mmCIF file of C-alpha atoms in Angstrom:
data_model
loop_
_atom_site.group_PDB
_atom_site.id
_atom_site.type_symbol
_atom_site.label_atom_id
_atom_site.label_comp_id
_atom_site.label_asym_id
_atom_site.label_seq_id
_atom_site.Cartn_x
_atom_site.Cartn_y
_atom_site.Cartn_z
ATOM 1 C CA ALA A 1474 -16.929 89.032 -4.897
ATOM 2 C CA GLN A 1475 -16.121 91.399 -7.784
ATOM 3 C CA ARG A 1476 -19.080 93.657 -7.987
ATOM 4 C CA VAL A 1477 -19.800 96.964 -9.526
ATOM 5 C CA THR A 1478 -22.868 98.999 -7.887
ATOM 6 C CA GLN A 1479 -24.701 102.017 -9.252
ATOM 7 C CA PRO A 1480 -27.207 102.944 -6.314
ATOM 8 C CA GLU A 1481 -29.393 105.144 -8.505
ATOM 9 C CA LYS A 1482 -31.792 103.893 -11.355
ATOM 10 C CA LEU A 1483 -32.764 107.380 -12.095
ATOM 11 C CA LEU A 1484 -31.253 111.008 -11.805
ATOM 12 C CA SER A 1485 -33.149 113.463 -12.472
ATOM 13 C CA VAL A 1486 -31.526 117.281 -12.905
ATOM 14 C CA PHE A 1487 -32.048 120.811 -14.494
ATOM 15 C CA LYS A 1488 -30.064 122.181 -17.472
ATOM 16 C CA GLY A 1489 -26.916 123.534 -16.024
ATOM 17 C CA ALA A 1490 -27.399 121.873 -12.892
ATOM 18 C CA PRO A 1491 -24.150 119.955 -11.768
ATOM 19 C CA VAL A 1492 -24.005 116.031 -11.722
ATOM 20 C CA GLU A 1493 -22.790 113.338 -10.152
ATOM 21 C CA LEU A 1494 -23.465 109.891 -11.220
ATOM 22 C CA LYS A 1495 -22.168 106.881 -8.498
ATOM 23 C CA CYS A 1496 -20.275 103.989 -8.716
ATOM 24 C CA ASN A 1497 -18.824 101.669 -6.287
ATOM 25 C CA TYR A 1498 -16.960 98.578 -7.011
ATOM 26 C CA SER A 1499 -15.596 95.398 -4.925
ATOM 27 C CA TYR A 1500 -12.358 94.107 -6.708
ATOM 28 C CA SER A 1501 -9.609 92.587 -5.036
ATOM 29 C CA GLY A 1502 -6.332 93.763 -6.870
ATOM 30 C CA SER A 1503 -5.607 97.047 -9.139
ATOM 31 C CA PRO A 1504 -9.283 97.914 -10.490
ATOM 32 C CA GLU A 1505 -9.731 99.349 -14.089
ATOM 33 C CA LEU A 1506 -12.776 100.807 -14.656
ATOM 34 C CA PHE A 1507 -14.658 102.586 -17.336
ATOM 35 C CA TRP A 1508 -18.163 104.478 -17.858
ATOM 36 C CA TYR A 1509 -20.146 103.753 -21.000
ATOM 37 C CA VAL A 1510 -23.050 105.410 -21.943
ATOM 38 C CA GLN A 1511 -26.180 104.478 -24.154
ATOM 39 C CA TYR A 1512 -28.183 107.056 -25.716
ATOM 40 C CA SER A 1513 -31.854 106.509 -26.711
ATOM 41 C CA ARG A 1514 -32.117 103.060 -28.521
ATOM 42 C CA GLN A 1515 -28.520 103.445 -29.779
ATOM 43 C CA ARG A 1516 -25.333 100.916 -28.992
ATOM 44 C CA LEU A 1517 -23.195 101.551 -26.021
ATOM 45 C CA GLN A 1518 -20.121 103.678 -26.426
ATOM 46 C CA LEU A 1519 -16.766 104.200 -24.216
ATOM 47 C CA LEU A 1520 -17.265 107.555 -22.580
ATOM 48 C CA LEU A 1521 -14.090 107.303 -20.677
ATOM 49 C CA ARG A 1522 -11.328 104.989 -18.990
ATOM 50 C CA HIS A 1523 -9.822 105.813 -15.730
ATOM 51 C CA ILE A 1524 -6.400 104.968 -16.599
ATOM 52 C CA SER A 1525 -6.491 107.518 -19.458
ATOM 53 C CA ARG A 1526 -7.437 110.548 -16.553
ATOM 54 C CA GLU A 1527 -9.372 112.011 -19.656
ATOM 55 C CA SER A 1528 -12.549 114.592 -20.191
ATOM 56 C CA ILE A 1529 -15.251 113.964 -22.382
ATOM 57 C CA LYS A 1530 -17.753 115.985 -23.327
ATOM 58 C CA GLY A 1531 -17.181 117.392 -20.306
ATOM 59 C CA PHE A 1532 -17.586 114.880 -17.896
ATOM 60 C CA THR A 1533 -14.592 113.370 -15.582
ATOM 61 C CA ALA A 1534 -14.223 110.559 -13.524
ATOM 62 C CA ASP A 1535 -11.709 110.029 -10.649
ATOM 63 C CA LEU A 1536 -10.739 106.607 -9.692
ATOM 64 C CA ASN A 1537 -10.771 106.739 -5.211
ATOM 65 C CA LYS A 1538 -9.366 103.549 -3.986
ATOM 66 C CA GLY A 1539 -9.769 104.119 -0.334
ATOM 67 C CA GLU A 1540 -13.453 104.622 -0.858
ATOM 68 C CA THR A 1541 -13.491 101.927 -4.117
ATOM 69 C CA SER A 1542 -15.655 104.583 -6.013
ATOM 70 C CA PHE A 1543 -15.547 106.133 -9.599
ATOM 71 C CA HIS A 1544 -18.261 108.731 -9.686
ATOM 72 C CA LEU A 1545 -19.047 110.063 -12.831
ATOM 73 C CA LYS A 1546 -19.122 114.000 -12.570
ATOM 74 C CA LYS A 1547 -19.859 117.022 -14.763
ATOM 75 C CA PRO A 1548 -20.177 120.467 -13.675
ATOM 76 C CA PHE A 1549 -23.026 121.974 -15.945
ATOM 77 C CA ALA A 1550 -25.403 119.336 -17.321
ATOM 78 C CA GLN A 1551 -26.915 119.527 -20.732
ATOM 79 C CA GLU A 1552 -30.233 118.091 -22.177
ATOM 80 C CA GLU A 1553 -28.045 116.238 -24.557
ATOM 81 C CA ASP A 1554 -26.571 114.041 -21.834
ATOM 82 C CA SER A 1555 -29.583 112.532 -21.115
ATOM 83 C CA ALA A 1556 -28.608 108.888 -21.298
ATOM 84 C CA MET A 1557 -28.136 105.606 -19.632
ATOM 85 C CA TYR A 1558 -24.684 105.741 -18.080
ATOM 86 C CA TYR A 1559 -23.042 102.255 -16.975
ATOM 87 C CA CYS A 1560 -20.077 101.791 -14.675
ATOM 88 C CA ALA A 1561 -17.778 98.969 -15.405
ATOM 89 C CA LEU A 1562 -14.662 96.753 -13.892
ATOM 90 C CA ARG A 1563 -12.400 95.024 -15.763
ATOM 91 C CA SER A 1564 -12.285 91.585 -14.176
ATOM 92 C CA LEU A 1565 -10.002 88.255 -14.642
ATOM 93 C CA PHE A 1566 -12.137 85.333 -14.785
ATOM 94 C CA THR A 1567 -9.884 82.372 -13.976
ATOM 95 C CA ARG A 1568 -11.241 78.590 -14.690
ATOM 96 C CA LYS A 1569 -9.389 75.751 -13.894
ATOM 97 C CA ILE A 1570 -10.669 72.214 -15.428
ATOM 98 C CA TYR A 1571 -8.424 69.071 -14.160
ATOM 99 C CA MET A 1572 -4.845 70.123 -14.654
ATOM 100 C CA PHE A 1573 -5.564 73.194 -16.979
ATOM 101 C CA SER A 1574 -6.024 76.590 -16.154
ATOM 102 C CA GLY A 1575 -7.083 79.529 -18.237
ATOM 103 C CA GLY A 1576 -9.002 82.973 -18.153
ATOM 104 C CA TYR A 1577 -10.000 85.744 -19.784
ATOM 105 C CA ASN A 1578 -10.738 89.086 -19.370
ATOM 106 C CA LYS A 1579 -14.423 90.415 -18.888
ATOM 107 C CA LEU A 1580 -16.479 93.638 -17.778
ATOM 108 C CA ILE A 1581 -18.681 93.415 -14.932
ATOM 109 C CA PHE A 1582 -21.201 96.084 -15.711
ATOM 110 C CA GLY A 1583 -23.467 98.052 -13.178
ATOM 111 C CA ALA A 1584 -26.759 98.114 -13.379
ATOM 112 C CA GLY A 1585 -27.051 101.608 -15.156
ATOM 113 C CA THR A 1586 -28.101 104.987 -14.269
ATOM 114 C CA ARG A 1587 -30.580 106.940 -16.157
ATOM 115 C CA LEU A 1588 -29.783 110.731 -16.417
ATOM 116 C CA ALA A 1589 -32.237 112.772 -17.610
ATOM 117 C CA VAL A 1590 -31.827 116.555 -17.803
ATOM 118 C CA HIS A 1591 -34.781 118.574 -18.041
ATOM 119 C CA PRO A 1592 -34.818 122.015 -19.684
ATOM 120 C CA ASN B 466 -14.729 100.701 -40.956
ATOM 121 C CA ALA B 467 -18.088 99.236 -40.150
ATOM 122 C CA GLY B 468 -16.910 98.639 -36.565
ATOM 123 C CA VAL B 469 -19.446 95.775 -35.039
ATOM 124 C CA THR B 470 -22.382 95.072 -36.971
ATOM 125 C CA GLN B 471 -25.539 92.712 -35.962
ATOM 126 C CA THR B 472 -28.286 91.413 -37.472
ATOM 127 C CA PRO B 473 -31.285 91.241 -37.088
ATOM 128 C CA LYS B 474 -32.201 94.551 -35.382
ATOM 129 C CA PHE B 475 -35.635 93.592 -34.311
ATOM 130 C CA GLN B 476 -36.866 89.908 -34.300
ATOM 131 C CA VAL B 477 -40.122 88.479 -32.810
ATOM 132 C CA LEU B 478 -40.064 84.794 -31.831
ATOM 133 C CA LYS B 479 -42.856 82.356 -30.700
ATOM 134 C CA THR B 480 -41.846 80.294 -27.689
ATOM 135 C CA GLY B 481 -40.180 77.291 -28.650
ATOM 136 C CA GLN B 482 -38.774 78.739 -32.302
ATOM 137 C CA SER B 483 -35.000 78.981 -33.462
ATOM 138 C CA MET B 484 -32.543 81.911 -34.410
ATOM 139 C CA THR B 485 -29.374 82.676 -34.711
ATOM 140 C CA LEU B 486 -28.073 86.375 -34.130
ATOM 141 C CA GLN B 487 -25.412 87.512 -36.337
ATOM 142 C CA CYS B 488 -22.630 89.401 -35.139
ATOM 143 C CA ALA B 489 -19.291 90.673 -37.184
ATOM 144 C CA GLN B 490 -16.878 92.949 -36.720
ATOM 145 C CA ASP B 491 -13.747 94.779 -39.170
ATOM 146 C CA MET B 492 -11.349 95.400 -36.611
ATOM 147 C CA ASN B 493 -9.156 92.495 -36.615
ATOM 148 C CA HIS B 494 -10.157 92.146 -32.897
ATOM 149 C CA ASN B 495 -9.370 88.115 -31.065
ATOM 150 C CA SER B 496 -12.139 88.215 -28.583
ATOM 151 C CA MET B 497 -15.474 88.373 -29.115
ATOM 152 C CA TYR B 498 -18.720 88.612 -26.614
ATOM 153 C CA TRP B 499 -22.537 88.242 -26.528
ATOM 154 C CA TYR B 500 -24.348 90.202 -23.656
ATOM 155 C CA ARG B 501 -28.130 90.670 -22.804
ATOM 156 C CA GLN B 502 -29.386 93.865 -21.161
ATOM 157 C CA ASP B 503 -32.661 93.664 -18.963
ATOM 158 C CA PRO B 504 -33.692 96.604 -17.233
ATOM 159 C CA GLY B 505 -32.245 96.936 -13.938
ATOM 160 C CA MET B 506 -29.692 94.357 -14.646
ATOM 161 C CA GLY B 507 -27.397 96.255 -16.629
ATOM 162 C CA LEU B 508 -25.541 93.947 -18.936
ATOM 163 C CA ARG B 509 -24.750 90.002 -18.430
ATOM 164 C CA LEU B 510 -22.461 88.069 -20.473
ATOM 165 C CA ILE B 511 -23.553 85.357 -22.326
ATOM 166 C CA TYR B 512 -20.600 83.605 -24.117
ATOM 167 C CA TYR B 513 -17.166 84.888 -24.629
ATOM 168 C CA SER B 514 -14.605 83.920 -27.466
ATOM 169 C CA ALA B 515 -10.546 84.383 -26.999
ATOM 170 C CA SER B 516 -10.010 83.978 -30.750
ATOM 171 C CA GLU B 517 -11.009 81.984 -33.775
ATOM 172 C CA GLY B 518 -12.395 78.323 -32.889
ATOM 173 C CA THR B 519 -12.475 78.986 -29.077
ATOM 174 C CA THR B 520 -15.710 80.001 -26.833
ATOM 175 C CA ASP B 521 -16.443 79.971 -23.099
ATOM 176 C CA LYS B 522 -19.583 80.110 -20.999
ATOM 177 C CA GLY B 523 -19.987 83.797 -19.170
ATOM 178 C CA GLU B 524 -22.666 84.247 -16.513
ATOM 179 C CA VAL B 525 -26.188 83.174 -18.342
ATOM 180 C CA PRO B 526 -25.392 80.638 -20.861
ATOM 181 C CA ASN B 527 -28.453 78.669 -20.539
ATOM 182 C CA GLY B 528 -30.758 78.352 -23.771
ATOM 183 C CA TYR B 529 -28.042 79.382 -25.752
ATOM 184 C CA ASN B 530 -25.078 78.250 -28.438
ATOM 185 C CA VAL B 531 -22.517 80.114 -29.984
ATOM 186 C CA SER B 532 -20.122 79.505 -33.175
ATOM 187 C CA ARG B 533 -16.781 81.522 -33.662
ATOM 188 C CA LEU B 534 -16.107 79.996 -37.268
ATOM 189 C CA ASN B 535 -13.682 82.784 -38.196
ATOM 190 C CA LYS B 536 -11.902 86.191 -36.520
ATOM 191 C CA ARG B 537 -14.796 88.204 -37.984
ATOM 192 C CA GLU B 538 -18.071 86.244 -36.822
ATOM 193 C CA PHE B 539 -19.557 85.468 -33.901
ATOM 194 C CA SER B 540 -23.162 84.110 -33.948
ATOM 195 C CA LEU B 541 -25.553 83.663 -30.878
ATOM 196 C CA ARG B 542 -27.850 80.978 -31.209
ATOM 197 C CA LEU B 543 -31.808 80.231 -29.323
ATOM 198 C CA GLU B 544 -32.737 76.503 -30.176
ATOM 199 C CA SER B 545 -35.771 76.806 -28.234
ATOM 200 C CA ALA B 546 -37.031 80.380 -27.367
ATOM 201 C CA ALA B 547 -38.736 81.122 -24.275
ATOM 202 C CA PRO B 548 -40.320 84.323 -23.056
ATOM 203 C CA SER B 549 -37.612 84.861 -20.377
ATOM 204 C CA GLN B 550 -35.104 85.390 -23.365
ATOM 205 C CA THR B 551 -36.899 88.558 -24.350
ATOM 206 C CA SER B 552 -34.229 90.868 -23.988
ATOM 207 C CA VAL B 553 -31.819 92.853 -26.089
ATOM 208 C CA TYR B 554 -28.393 91.325 -27.419
ATOM 209 C CA PHE B 555 -25.619 92.958 -27.899
ATOM 210 C CA CYS B 556 -22.570 91.850 -29.044
ATOM 211 C CA ALA B 557 -18.813 93.224 -28.670
ATOM 212 C CA SER B 558 -15.321 93.068 -29.432
ATOM 213 C CA ARG B 559 -12.242 93.919 -27.789
ATOM 214 C CA GLY B 560 -8.544 93.914 -29.001
ATOM 215 C CA GLY B 561 -5.359 95.685 -29.515
ATOM 216 C CA VAL B 562 -2.877 97.474 -27.886
ATOM 217 C CA ARG B 563 -1.627 100.844 -26.478
ATOM 218 C CA GLY B 564 1.749 102.006 -26.721
ATOM 219 C CA GLN B 565 4.139 99.876 -25.796
ATOM 220 C CA GLY B 566 2.808 96.634 -26.273
ATOM 221 C CA VAL B 567 -0.085 97.282 -23.250
ATOM 222 C CA PRO B 568 -3.507 95.262 -23.899
ATOM 223 C CA THR B 569 -6.737 97.439 -24.212
ATOM 224 C CA TYR B 570 -9.815 96.355 -21.882
ATOM 225 C CA GLU B 571 -12.377 98.163 -23.549
ATOM 226 C CA GLN B 572 -14.992 96.965 -25.713
ATOM 227 C CA TYR B 573 -16.662 97.856 -28.679
ATOM 228 C CA PHE B 574 -20.356 97.219 -28.890
ATOM 229 C CA GLY B 575 -22.717 96.600 -31.621
ATOM 230 C CA PRO B 576 -26.169 98.319 -32.155
ATOM 231 C CA GLY B 577 -28.115 95.600 -30.617
ATOM 232 C CA THR B 578 -30.818 93.061 -31.705
ATOM 233 C CA ARG B 579 -33.913 93.488 -30.022
ATOM 234 C CA LEU B 580 -35.483 90.419 -29.369
ATOM 235 C CA THR B 581 -39.334 89.555 -28.091
ATOM 236 C CA VAL B 582 -40.462 85.572 -27.323
ATOM 237 C CA THR B 583 -44.491 85.415 -27.073
#
């Protein structure tokens, strides 16, 4: 089954401390993974995608296929990093009806981890 | 560009009432989605639309209907609201390609509609 697991509901750290938000996935195939962030009462925003191998707002995430993980890391947390973080996996959903088959790409989201950075 | 817009931002319904949540995008995207967000459950896909005039069910379609009349707009309708439909609803769109025609899969989200059914 295709699944994204974020084991921590809440991660609480002090400003300046390192942060690692865990994400594990289950997918048969070549995965494509994303991290989304949602600040208080705002829309979800794409933070980073693994294929770009980028660093956004000091955050990085490396895809580890052996451990099926895509953990989000930042060496020094800031108070403005406090938000809800969602890991997402691109999944191809297929449907076969009689002789016709079709499919679409969708994102499977984890349950999310709330990061709280205290002063 | 406004990106993805949703109306209304807040709504309170009584059980059995109906309403339509509106979503529009100005990015010329083909694919549009409706999600609901509940604590501890992340985002769950309600319905999906690959293009104008086509829709398909997601993980939790019961109690909802959708309409994609044109490329810009994708509406979600609750025919007879129930307390279990109290949630935050997000619309999203996806489209475009990166260099060399590689499709992109990241989705762009609207600001959400906070719905309470009493």
